Short mmCIF file of C-alpha atoms and ligand atoms in Angstrom, two decimals:
data_model
loop_
_atom_site.label_atom_id
_atom_site.label_comp_id
_atom_site.label_asym_id
_atom_site.label_seq_id
_atom_site.Cartn_x
_atom_site.Cartn_y
_atom_site.Cartn_z
CA MET A 186 -80.75 99.27 66.59
CA ASN A 187 -81.35 96.31 68.81
CA LYS A 188 -82.76 96.82 72.21
CA PRO A 189 -82.97 94.64 75.26
CA PHE A 190 -86.48 93.85 76.34
CA ASP A 191 -88.33 92.57 79.29
CA PHE A 192 -91.55 90.93 78.36
CA GLU A 193 -94.24 91.43 80.97
CA LEU A 194 -97.58 91.39 79.25
CA GLU A 195 -99.43 92.74 82.24
CA ARG A 196 -97.12 95.72 82.55
CA LEU A 197 -97.61 96.48 78.87
CA THR A 198 -101.34 96.60 79.16
CA GLY A 199 -101.75 97.58 82.79
CA GLN A 200 -104.18 94.73 83.20
CA GLY A 201 -104.63 91.04 82.68
CA THR A 202 -105.32 90.39 79.02
CA ASP A 203 -106.87 87.71 76.95
CA ALA A 204 -103.66 87.82 74.93
CA ALA A 205 -101.98 85.78 77.66
CA PRO A 206 -103.83 82.50 76.90
CA ARG A 207 -102.85 82.87 73.25
CA GLN A 208 -99.28 83.25 74.36
CA ARG A 209 -99.52 79.94 76.18
CA ASP A 210 -101.04 78.35 73.05
CA PHE A 211 -97.84 79.16 71.21
CA ALA A 212 -95.49 78.13 73.99
CA HIS A 213 -94.97 74.72 72.43
CA LEU A 214 -93.74 76.26 69.23
CA SER A 215 -90.34 76.85 70.80
CA MET A 216 -88.17 78.71 68.30
CA ARG A 217 -91.04 78.99 65.81
CA GLY A 218 -92.85 81.20 68.30
CA THR A 219 -89.93 83.57 68.76
CA PHE A 220 -88.99 86.73 66.91
CA PHE A 221 -85.99 88.99 66.49
CA LEU A 222 -86.71 92.55 65.36
CA GLU A 223 -83.99 94.87 64.13
CA THR A 224 -84.87 98.54 63.60
CA PHE A 225 -83.23 101.33 61.64
CA GLY A 226 -84.28 104.93 61.15
CA CYS A 227 -86.33 107.57 62.84
CA GLN A 228 -88.46 107.68 66.00
CA MET A 229 -91.51 106.80 63.90
CA ASN A 230 -89.74 103.58 62.89
CA ASP A 231 -88.69 102.89 66.48
CA HIS A 232 -92.27 103.30 67.59
CA ASP A 233 -93.63 101.21 64.70
CA SER A 234 -91.30 98.44 65.87
CA GLU A 235 -92.66 98.79 69.40
CA LYS A 236 -96.17 98.28 68.03
CA VAL A 237 -95.12 95.42 65.74
CA ALA A 238 -93.55 93.75 68.79
CA GLY A 239 -96.85 94.29 70.63
CA VAL A 240 -98.81 92.57 67.84
CA LEU A 241 -96.43 89.60 67.92
CA LEU A 242 -96.47 89.35 71.71
CA ALA A 243 -100.26 89.41 71.65
CA ARG A 244 -100.19 86.48 69.23
CA GLY A 245 -98.05 84.51 71.67
CA TYR A 246 -94.63 85.12 70.18
CA ARG A 247 -91.68 85.74 72.46
CA GLN A 248 -89.01 88.33 71.63
CA VAL A 249 -85.38 87.21 71.62
CA GLU A 250 -82.17 89.16 71.37
CA THR A 251 -80.37 87.38 68.52
CA PRO A 252 -81.42 86.18 65.08
CA GLU A 253 -79.91 82.80 65.99
CA ALA A 254 -82.47 82.32 68.76
CA ALA A 255 -85.44 83.41 66.61
CA GLY A 256 -87.89 81.60 64.37
CA LEU A 257 -89.03 84.86 62.78
CA ILE A 258 -86.48 87.53 61.83
CA LEU A 259 -87.91 90.96 61.02
CA TYR A 260 -85.92 93.80 59.64
CA ASN A 261 -87.60 97.27 59.96
CA THR A 262 -85.86 99.36 57.35
CA CYS A 263 -85.31 103.04 56.63
CA SER A 264 -84.64 104.62 53.25
CA ILE A 265 -83.58 108.07 54.38
CA ARG A 266 -79.92 107.28 53.69
CA GLU A 267 -78.64 106.72 50.19
CA LYS A 268 -78.03 103.16 49.10
CA ALA A 269 -80.44 101.97 51.80
CA ALA A 270 -81.79 99.27 49.51
CA GLN A 271 -78.31 97.87 48.74
CA LYS A 272 -77.59 97.69 52.47
CA VAL A 273 -80.85 95.85 53.07
CA PHE A 274 -80.10 93.32 50.33
CA SER A 275 -76.61 92.74 51.65
CA ARG A 276 -78.04 92.13 55.14
CA LEU A 277 -80.67 89.84 53.68
CA GLY A 278 -77.86 87.91 52.00
CA GLU A 279 -76.45 87.23 55.46
CA TYR A 280 -79.85 85.87 56.47
CA ARG A 281 -80.10 83.52 53.49
CA ALA A 282 -78.50 80.62 55.34
CA LYS A 283 -80.88 81.18 58.25
CA GLN A 284 -83.88 80.60 56.01
CA ALA A 285 -82.39 77.19 55.21
CA GLU A 286 -82.54 76.51 58.96
CA GLY A 287 -86.32 76.99 58.77
CA LYS A 288 -86.43 80.61 59.95
CA ILE A 289 -88.91 83.06 58.43
CA ILE A 290 -87.37 86.31 57.18
CA GLY A 291 -89.48 89.47 56.82
CA VAL A 292 -88.73 93.02 55.61
CA LEU A 293 -90.77 95.90 57.04
CA GLY A 294 -90.70 99.69 56.70
CA CYS A 295 -89.72 102.12 53.99
CA VAL A 296 -87.42 99.89 51.94
CA ALA A 297 -90.14 97.21 51.94
CA GLN A 298 -92.61 99.75 50.51
CA GLN A 299 -90.05 101.20 48.11
CA GLU A 300 -88.83 97.90 46.66
CA GLY A 301 -92.11 95.95 47.02
CA GLU A 302 -92.32 92.50 45.51
CA ASP A 303 -88.93 93.00 43.81
CA ILE A 304 -87.54 91.91 47.14
CA PHE A 305 -88.88 88.39 46.51
CA GLU A 306 -87.15 88.39 43.11
CA ARG A 307 -83.80 89.43 44.49
CA ALA A 308 -84.04 87.56 47.80
CA PRO A 309 -86.51 84.67 47.32
CA TRP A 310 -85.80 83.46 50.85
CA VAL A 311 -87.69 86.51 52.20
CA ARG A 312 -91.30 85.54 53.01
CA LEU A 313 -92.86 88.77 54.28
CA VAL A 314 -92.65 92.25 52.74
CA CYS A 315 -94.74 94.86 54.51
CA GLY A 316 -94.70 98.67 54.32
CA SER A 317 -95.66 100.75 57.32
CA ALA A 318 -99.06 101.80 55.91
CA SER A 319 -100.11 98.14 56.02
CA TYR A 320 -99.01 97.28 59.57
CA ARG A 321 -102.62 97.22 60.76
CA LYS A 322 -102.99 94.08 58.62
CA LEU A 323 -100.02 92.40 60.32
CA PRO A 324 -102.14 89.94 62.34
CA GLU A 325 -103.68 88.64 59.08
CA MET A 326 -100.28 88.45 57.45
CA LEU A 327 -98.85 86.55 60.41
CA ALA A 328 -101.79 84.14 60.20
CA GLN A 329 -100.97 83.55 56.51
CA LEU A 330 -97.32 82.88 57.35
CA GLU A 331 -98.31 80.54 60.16
CA ALA A 332 -100.62 78.75 57.70
CA GLY A 333 -97.58 78.10 55.50
CA ASN A 334 -98.10 80.75 52.75
CA HIS A 335 -94.74 81.27 51.18
CA HIS A 336 -94.78 84.92 50.15
CA VAL A 337 -96.95 87.39 52.02
CA THR A 338 -97.14 91.10 51.18
CA GLY A 339 -98.68 94.24 52.67
CA LEU A 340 -97.99 97.14 50.35
CA ASP A 341 -101.21 99.20 50.26
CA THR A 342 -100.83 102.88 51.00
CA ASP A 343 -104.41 103.95 50.24
CA THR A 344 -105.62 103.03 53.70
CA ASP A 345 -107.56 105.58 55.73
CA GLU A 346 -106.86 103.80 58.99
CA THR A 347 -104.04 104.11 61.48
CA PHE A 348 -101.99 101.36 63.09
CA GLU A 349 -103.43 100.90 66.56
CA THR A 350 -102.49 97.93 68.68
CA GLU A 351 -103.93 96.24 71.71
CA ILE A 352 -100.43 96.13 73.19
CA THR A 353 -97.31 98.17 72.49
CA ARG A 354 -94.03 96.88 73.85
CA ARG A 355 -92.16 100.07 74.72
CA ASP A 356 -88.37 100.20 74.79
CA ASN A 357 -87.89 103.30 76.91
CA PRO A 358 -89.03 102.91 80.52
CA PHE A 359 -89.56 106.65 81.07
CA ARG A 360 -90.64 108.22 77.78
CA ALA A 361 -93.41 106.70 75.69
CA TYR A 362 -93.87 107.43 72.00
CA LEU A 363 -97.38 107.75 70.56
CA THR A 364 -98.04 108.18 66.86
CA ILE A 365 -100.96 110.58 66.45
CA ILE A 366 -100.76 111.06 62.69
CA GLU A 367 -99.40 108.70 60.06
CA GLY A 368 -98.30 109.33 56.47
CA CYS A 369 -97.93 112.74 54.87
CA ASP A 370 -99.97 114.88 52.47
CA LYS A 371 -97.14 117.29 51.74
CA ALA A 372 -95.13 116.60 48.64
CA CYS A 373 -91.56 117.72 49.30
CA SER A 374 -89.72 116.90 46.12
CA TYR A 375 -86.82 115.02 47.80
CA CYS A 376 -88.89 112.93 50.19
CA VAL A 377 -90.00 109.34 49.86
CA VAL A 378 -92.34 109.41 52.88
CA PRO A 379 -95.58 110.19 50.99
CA TYR A 380 -94.78 107.14 48.84
CA THR A 381 -93.67 104.79 51.61
CA ARG A 382 -96.07 105.83 54.38
CA GLY A 383 -99.06 106.86 52.31
CA PRO A 384 -101.51 109.73 52.83
CA GLU A 385 -102.03 111.56 56.12
CA ARG A 386 -104.29 109.76 58.65
CA SER A 387 -104.90 111.15 62.13
CA ARG A 388 -105.93 109.07 65.12
CA ALA A 389 -109.09 109.99 66.99
CA SER A 390 -108.34 112.20 70.01
CA ASP A 391 -110.28 109.89 72.37
CA SER A 392 -108.12 106.95 71.41
CA ILE A 393 -104.92 109.00 71.87
CA LEU A 394 -105.99 110.30 75.28
CA ARG A 395 -107.07 106.82 76.38
CA GLU A 396 -103.55 105.61 75.61
CA VAL A 397 -102.00 108.58 77.43
CA ARG A 398 -104.11 107.75 80.51
CA GLN A 399 -103.00 104.14 80.29
CA LEU A 400 -99.37 105.27 80.05
CA GLY A 401 -99.80 107.51 83.09
CA GLU A 402 -101.21 104.55 85.03
CA LEU A 403 -98.28 102.39 83.91
CA GLY A 404 -95.83 104.91 85.37
CA TYR A 405 -94.66 106.76 82.26
CA SER A 406 -94.30 110.44 83.03
CA GLU A 407 -93.21 111.71 79.61
CA VAL A 408 -95.09 111.16 76.38
CA GLN A 409 -93.88 112.15 72.94
CA LEU A 410 -96.53 112.66 70.27
CA LEU A 411 -95.19 111.62 66.88
CA GLY A 412 -95.99 112.34 63.27
CA GLN A 413 -94.06 113.21 60.11
CA THR A 414 -96.03 116.47 60.32
CA VAL A 415 -97.35 116.15 63.85
CA ASN A 416 -98.92 119.61 63.94
CA SER A 417 -100.99 118.89 60.83
CA TYR A 418 -103.06 116.70 63.17
CA ALA A 419 -106.77 116.76 62.27
CA ASP A 420 -108.96 114.91 64.76
CA PRO A 421 -111.26 112.66 62.70
CA SER A 422 -113.74 112.29 65.59
CA PRO A 423 -116.74 114.60 66.21
CA ARG A 424 -114.69 116.24 68.97
CA THR A 425 -112.45 117.82 66.25
CA MET A 426 -109.79 118.63 68.80
CA ARG A 427 -107.06 120.93 67.53
CA PHE A 428 -103.43 119.89 67.92
CA ALA A 429 -102.80 122.56 70.58
CA GLU A 430 -105.87 121.36 72.52
CA LEU A 431 -104.60 117.81 72.32
CA LEU A 432 -101.26 118.90 73.83
CA LEU A 433 -103.09 120.56 76.72
CA ALA A 434 -105.43 117.60 77.23
CA ALA A 435 -102.50 115.15 77.31
CA ALA A 436 -100.74 117.37 79.87
CA GLU A 437 -103.82 117.16 82.14
CA VAL A 438 -103.64 113.36 82.37
CA PRO A 439 -102.72 112.18 85.90
CA GLY A 440 -99.11 111.04 86.14
CA ILE A 441 -97.99 112.88 82.98
CA ARG A 442 -95.35 115.48 83.67
CA ARG A 443 -94.02 116.18 80.18
CA VAL A 444 -95.60 116.23 76.73
CA ARG A 445 -93.27 116.44 73.72
CA PHE A 446 -94.09 116.48 70.05
CA THR A 447 -92.17 116.05 66.81
CA THR A 448 -91.87 116.77 63.86
CA SER A 449 -93.63 120.08 63.16
CA HIS A 450 -94.18 121.46 59.67
CA PRO A 451 -93.58 125.22 59.44
CA SER A 452 -96.66 125.88 57.27
CA ASP A 453 -98.99 124.34 59.86
CA PHE A 454 -97.29 125.86 62.91
CA THR A 455 -99.88 128.11 64.52
CA LYS A 456 -99.91 130.59 67.39
CA ASP A 457 -102.11 128.37 69.56
CA ILE A 458 -99.24 125.83 69.81
CA VAL A 459 -96.98 128.55 71.21
CA GLU A 460 -99.80 129.58 73.58
CA ALA A 461 -100.15 125.97 74.76
CA ILE A 462 -96.43 125.89 75.62
CA GLU A 463 -96.70 129.29 77.33
CA SER A 464 -99.69 128.34 79.43
CA GLN A 465 -98.86 124.78 80.43
CA PRO A 466 -95.36 124.04 81.86
CA LYS A 467 -95.89 120.33 81.18
CA VAL A 468 -95.83 120.97 77.43
CA CYS A 469 -92.11 120.88 76.68
CA GLU A 470 -90.32 124.05 75.65
CA HIS A 471 -88.90 122.60 72.45
CA VAL A 472 -90.00 122.81 68.82
CA HIS A 473 -88.33 120.85 66.02
CA LEU A 474 -89.10 122.94 62.94
CA PRO A 475 -87.27 121.70 59.83
CA VAL A 476 -86.37 124.52 57.44
CA GLN A 477 -84.25 122.50 54.93
CA SER A 478 -82.82 125.60 53.21
CA GLY A 479 -82.47 129.34 53.80
CA SER A 480 -83.09 130.16 50.14
CA THR A 481 -86.64 130.75 48.94
CA LYS A 482 -85.61 129.63 45.46
CA VAL A 483 -84.38 126.27 46.81
CA LEU A 484 -87.43 125.95 49.09
CA ARG A 485 -89.62 126.32 46.00
CA ALA A 486 -87.67 123.61 44.18
CA MET A 487 -88.07 121.44 47.27
CA GLN A 488 -91.84 122.19 47.25
CA ARG A 489 -91.64 123.17 50.92
CA THR A 490 -94.76 125.43 50.82
CA TYR A 491 -93.19 128.43 52.60
CA THR A 492 -90.65 131.13 51.84
CA ARG A 493 -87.65 132.10 53.94
CA ASP A 494 -89.55 135.15 55.22
CA GLU A 495 -92.64 133.12 56.12
CA TYR A 496 -90.44 130.66 58.01
CA LEU A 497 -88.75 133.51 59.86
CA GLU A 498 -92.18 134.83 60.87
CA LYS A 499 -92.86 131.49 62.57
CA ILE A 500 -89.48 131.71 64.31
CA ALA A 501 -90.28 135.23 65.53
CA MET A 502 -93.61 133.95 66.89
CA ILE A 503 -91.85 131.15 68.82
CA ARG A 504 -89.02 133.38 70.05
CA GLY A 505 -91.61 135.90 71.22
CA ALA A 506 -93.17 133.39 73.65
CA LYS A 507 -93.33 134.28 77.35
CA ARG A 508 -91.34 131.13 78.08
CA PRO A 509 -88.03 130.45 76.24
CA ILE A 510 -88.56 127.70 73.65
CA ALA A 511 -85.63 125.76 72.15
CA ILE A 512 -85.75 125.46 68.37
CA THR A 513 -84.04 122.73 66.38
CA THR A 514 -84.12 122.03 62.65
CA ASP A 515 -83.10 119.86 59.67
CA ILE A 516 -81.10 121.19 56.73
CA ILE A 517 -80.24 119.63 53.37
CA VAL A 518 -77.18 121.00 51.55
CA GLY A 519 -76.43 120.54 47.86
CA PHE A 520 -80.04 120.25 46.65
CA PRO A 521 -80.17 120.37 42.81
CA GLY A 522 -79.70 123.97 41.71
CA GLU A 523 -78.37 125.22 45.08
CA THR A 524 -75.86 127.93 44.08
CA PRO A 525 -73.10 129.25 46.36
CA SER A 526 -75.31 132.27 47.08
CA ASP A 527 -78.30 130.01 47.99
CA PHE A 528 -76.00 128.21 50.40
CA GLU A 529 -74.89 131.59 51.83
CA GLU A 530 -78.58 132.27 52.52
CA THR A 531 -78.76 129.06 54.56
CA LEU A 532 -75.71 130.18 56.54
CA SER A 533 -77.24 133.60 57.16
CA LEU A 534 -80.46 131.91 58.31
CA LEU A 535 -78.40 130.06 60.94
CA ASP A 536 -77.07 133.42 62.13
CA GLU A 537 -80.57 134.82 62.28
CA VAL A 538 -82.33 131.93 64.03
CA ARG A 539 -79.45 130.61 66.16
CA TYR A 540 -80.83 127.10 66.48
CA ASP A 541 -80.25 125.09 69.61
CA SER A 542 -79.35 122.07 67.50
CA LEU A 543 -79.66 120.86 63.93
CA PHE A 544 -79.51 117.71 61.84
CA SER A 545 -77.80 118.30 58.51
CA PHE A 546 -77.59 116.09 55.45
CA LYS A 547 -76.10 116.12 51.98
CA TYR A 548 -78.76 115.82 49.30
CA SER A 549 -78.97 112.45 47.60
CA PRO A 550 -81.70 111.38 45.19
CA ARG A 551 -84.24 108.80 46.35
CA PRO A 552 -86.35 106.43 44.28
CA HIS A 553 -90.00 107.44 43.76
CA THR A 554 -89.35 111.14 44.47
CA PRO A 555 -89.94 114.10 42.11
CA SER A 556 -86.39 115.43 42.62
CA LEU A 557 -84.99 112.25 41.11
CA LYS A 558 -85.68 113.81 37.72
CA MET A 559 -83.73 116.98 38.60
CA ASP A 560 -80.12 117.24 37.55
CA ASP A 561 -78.09 116.41 40.67
CA ALA A 562 -75.19 118.44 39.35
CA ILE A 563 -73.42 119.53 42.52
CA PRO A 564 -70.28 117.41 42.93
CA GLU A 565 -70.07 115.23 46.02
CA GLU A 566 -66.94 117.06 47.25
CA GLU A 567 -68.76 120.39 47.05
CA LYS A 568 -71.70 118.98 49.02
CA SER A 569 -69.25 117.72 51.66
CA ARG A 570 -67.54 121.11 51.77
CA ARG A 571 -70.86 122.92 52.31
CA LEU A 572 -71.89 120.42 54.96
CA ALA A 573 -68.63 120.93 56.88
CA ILE A 574 -68.99 124.74 56.75
CA LEU A 575 -72.59 124.50 57.96
CA GLN A 576 -71.71 122.16 60.80
CA ASP A 577 -68.75 124.31 61.92
CA LYS A 578 -70.98 127.36 62.06
CA GLN A 579 -73.66 125.52 64.01
CA ARG A 580 -71.08 124.16 66.46
CA GLU A 581 -70.03 127.73 67.26
CA ILE A 582 -73.66 128.77 67.73
CA GLN A 583 -74.39 125.82 70.03
CA THR A 584 -71.22 126.44 72.03
CA SER A 585 -72.23 130.01 72.70
CA ARG A 586 -75.94 129.25 73.31
CA ASN A 587 -75.14 126.48 75.80
CA ALA A 588 -72.45 128.58 77.55
CA ARG A 589 -75.11 131.20 78.31
CA LEU A 590 -76.93 128.62 80.43
CA ILE A 591 -74.06 128.22 82.92
CA GLY A 592 -75.26 129.15 86.39
CA GLU A 593 -78.93 128.38 85.62
CA SER A 594 -80.87 125.42 87.09
CA TYR A 595 -83.13 123.12 85.08
CA GLU A 596 -85.39 120.21 85.78
CA VAL A 597 -83.96 117.01 84.28
CA LEU A 598 -85.68 113.67 83.76
CA VAL A 599 -82.91 111.24 84.71
CA SER A 600 -82.61 108.50 82.10
CA GLY A 601 -78.98 107.36 82.30
CA LYS A 602 -76.52 106.24 84.92
CA SER A 603 -72.81 106.22 84.13
CA ARG A 604 -70.46 103.46 85.15
CA ARG A 605 -68.52 106.24 86.84
CA GLU A 606 -69.67 106.62 90.41
CA GLY A 607 -72.06 109.51 90.98
CA GLN A 608 -72.49 110.41 87.25
CA TRP A 609 -75.97 110.66 85.77
CA SER A 610 -77.61 111.99 82.63
CA GLY A 611 -81.01 113.08 81.42
CA TYR A 612 -82.90 115.65 79.40
CA THR A 613 -84.23 119.08 80.20
CA SER A 614 -87.67 120.17 79.01
CA SER A 615 -85.85 121.95 76.13
CA TYR A 616 -84.37 118.55 75.17
CA ARG A 617 -80.82 119.41 76.14
CA LEU A 618 -78.74 116.50 77.35
CA ALA A 619 -77.38 117.16 80.84
CA ASN A 620 -74.56 115.12 82.38
CA PHE A 621 -74.39 115.76 86.08
CA THR A 622 -73.04 114.58 89.39
CA SER A 623 -75.10 113.47 92.36
CA HIS A 624 -74.50 111.62 95.60
CA ALA A 625 -77.98 110.10 95.49
CA ASN A 626 -78.19 106.32 95.33
CA GLU A 627 -80.96 105.97 92.78
CA LEU A 628 -82.30 108.63 90.42
CA LEU A 629 -83.38 106.83 87.25
CA GLY A 630 -86.84 107.89 86.16
CA THR A 631 -87.01 110.79 88.63
CA TYR A 632 -87.03 114.53 88.01
CA VAL A 633 -84.22 116.47 89.64
CA GLN A 634 -82.97 120.04 89.58
CA VAL A 635 -79.54 120.37 87.96
CA ARG A 636 -77.40 123.47 88.20
CA VAL A 637 -75.36 124.00 85.04
CA THR A 638 -71.63 124.34 85.75
CA GLY A 639 -70.25 123.87 82.25
CA ALA A 640 -71.28 123.36 78.63
CA THR A 641 -70.13 121.71 75.43
CA PRO A 642 -71.74 122.22 71.99
CA ASN A 643 -73.94 119.15 72.48
CA SER A 644 -74.56 118.90 76.20
CA LEU A 645 -74.65 120.59 79.55
CA VAL A 646 -72.53 119.65 82.54
CA GLY A 647 -73.91 120.18 86.01
CA GLU A 648 -74.60 119.12 89.55
CA HIS A 649 -77.71 117.90 91.29
CA VAL A 650 -79.23 120.61 93.46
CA VAL A 651 -80.90 119.01 96.45
S1 SF4 B 704 -93.41 117.20 55.12
FE1 SF4 B 704 -92.09 116.85 53.33
S2 SF4 B 704 -90.18 116.06 54.25
FE2 SF4 B 704 -91.76 115.83 55.82
S3 SF4 B 704 -92.55 113.75 55.55
FE3 SF4 B 704 -93.88 115.11 54.35
S4 SF4 B 704 -93.03 115.11 52.30
FE4 SF4 B 704 -91.45 114.28 53.66
#
């Protein structure tokens, strides 16, 4: 996704920075000192792109909104969808002519890691291939490109460091993402992340809290702590702060009104996280807890490290909290060996948990994953049929769960303004989208009380309560 930007270095850092003189040094480079960055994929990728943009801005590059206006075109890729690599190569084909115009083309992210130097073979006009575990070396790689090196790669995944930047250019003016743990040490058999993002590395708690304080000073009121398995966080500093303590410490930072976190792994989800949500209203009442399947047999084949019953124990712990906590999940249908009765178990899990929302996918094999060797015998039409049944069931559940909220009032962080007069939107602490009416002139970035007057499966409808 492409995003508009407004480049104000001082706002990004909250202070004057020695990066500014370097920016002026590059001013004469005109188009050569400009970059266009296109991002696909998850919030981790979005946030990586924010940090990559920060690295480039600190080196004096200027971000532009079209590839035509850029000297450097970067493509931050995602391999979660099937045929991701083909799509990347077809897009790179479109960029071939641009290289002839003297532009530098670079591929970042999961497809870069997955395909590696093969990208240079298939698309020799690409000059930079860099996986996310090597982003901390980006300044060196940029220096090599600027020095005229033709092919530059960053494909190490055995790093024990995290990607921290002097400046991060954030896209959302109200909610700031912060990666607290990179990579993954789990080994789910369908997942390419351990290969593309490398082993788990946590950031020191002091560094995280310093950034949260800076964000509070810059006017951000909501922070979202990110990690593929965010709750596996293990503070590498002598402070050895637990994840739940980190949530509470971030909530204490002046100016911060909401702390979110995603994605949680069920095996590492502990009672103290629920207690943090119970005790501190600023820690958002939402947990994204991917289950992937309701069948213990399929969970074993997926190497998910918990059984259906163990997962349901975690759900009971969250549902038992003194404060209602919304629960969302991810589900894969049609995993190799998933029988009709395994799928029925997933449907019955939906009935038992009654998720507030879910992301569902049809299984498709990915390069460099253990499940690639399994027989993917379930026909595509059957996977589609199961997906449709699952989604229909979930739609009914969401319709009824949201309808129960009619008449209640919730605090909403206003993040959208409709073209229609008096129509606004934003998110509740439970991460429900609320579309509401208000006569106020300006609400963006503020917190308002919204009374729910109606509900759809995916959003609430309401009115501003003054
Ligand atoms: S926990 Fe499993 S699904 Fe999630 S990133 Fe790690 S390996 Fe992938």
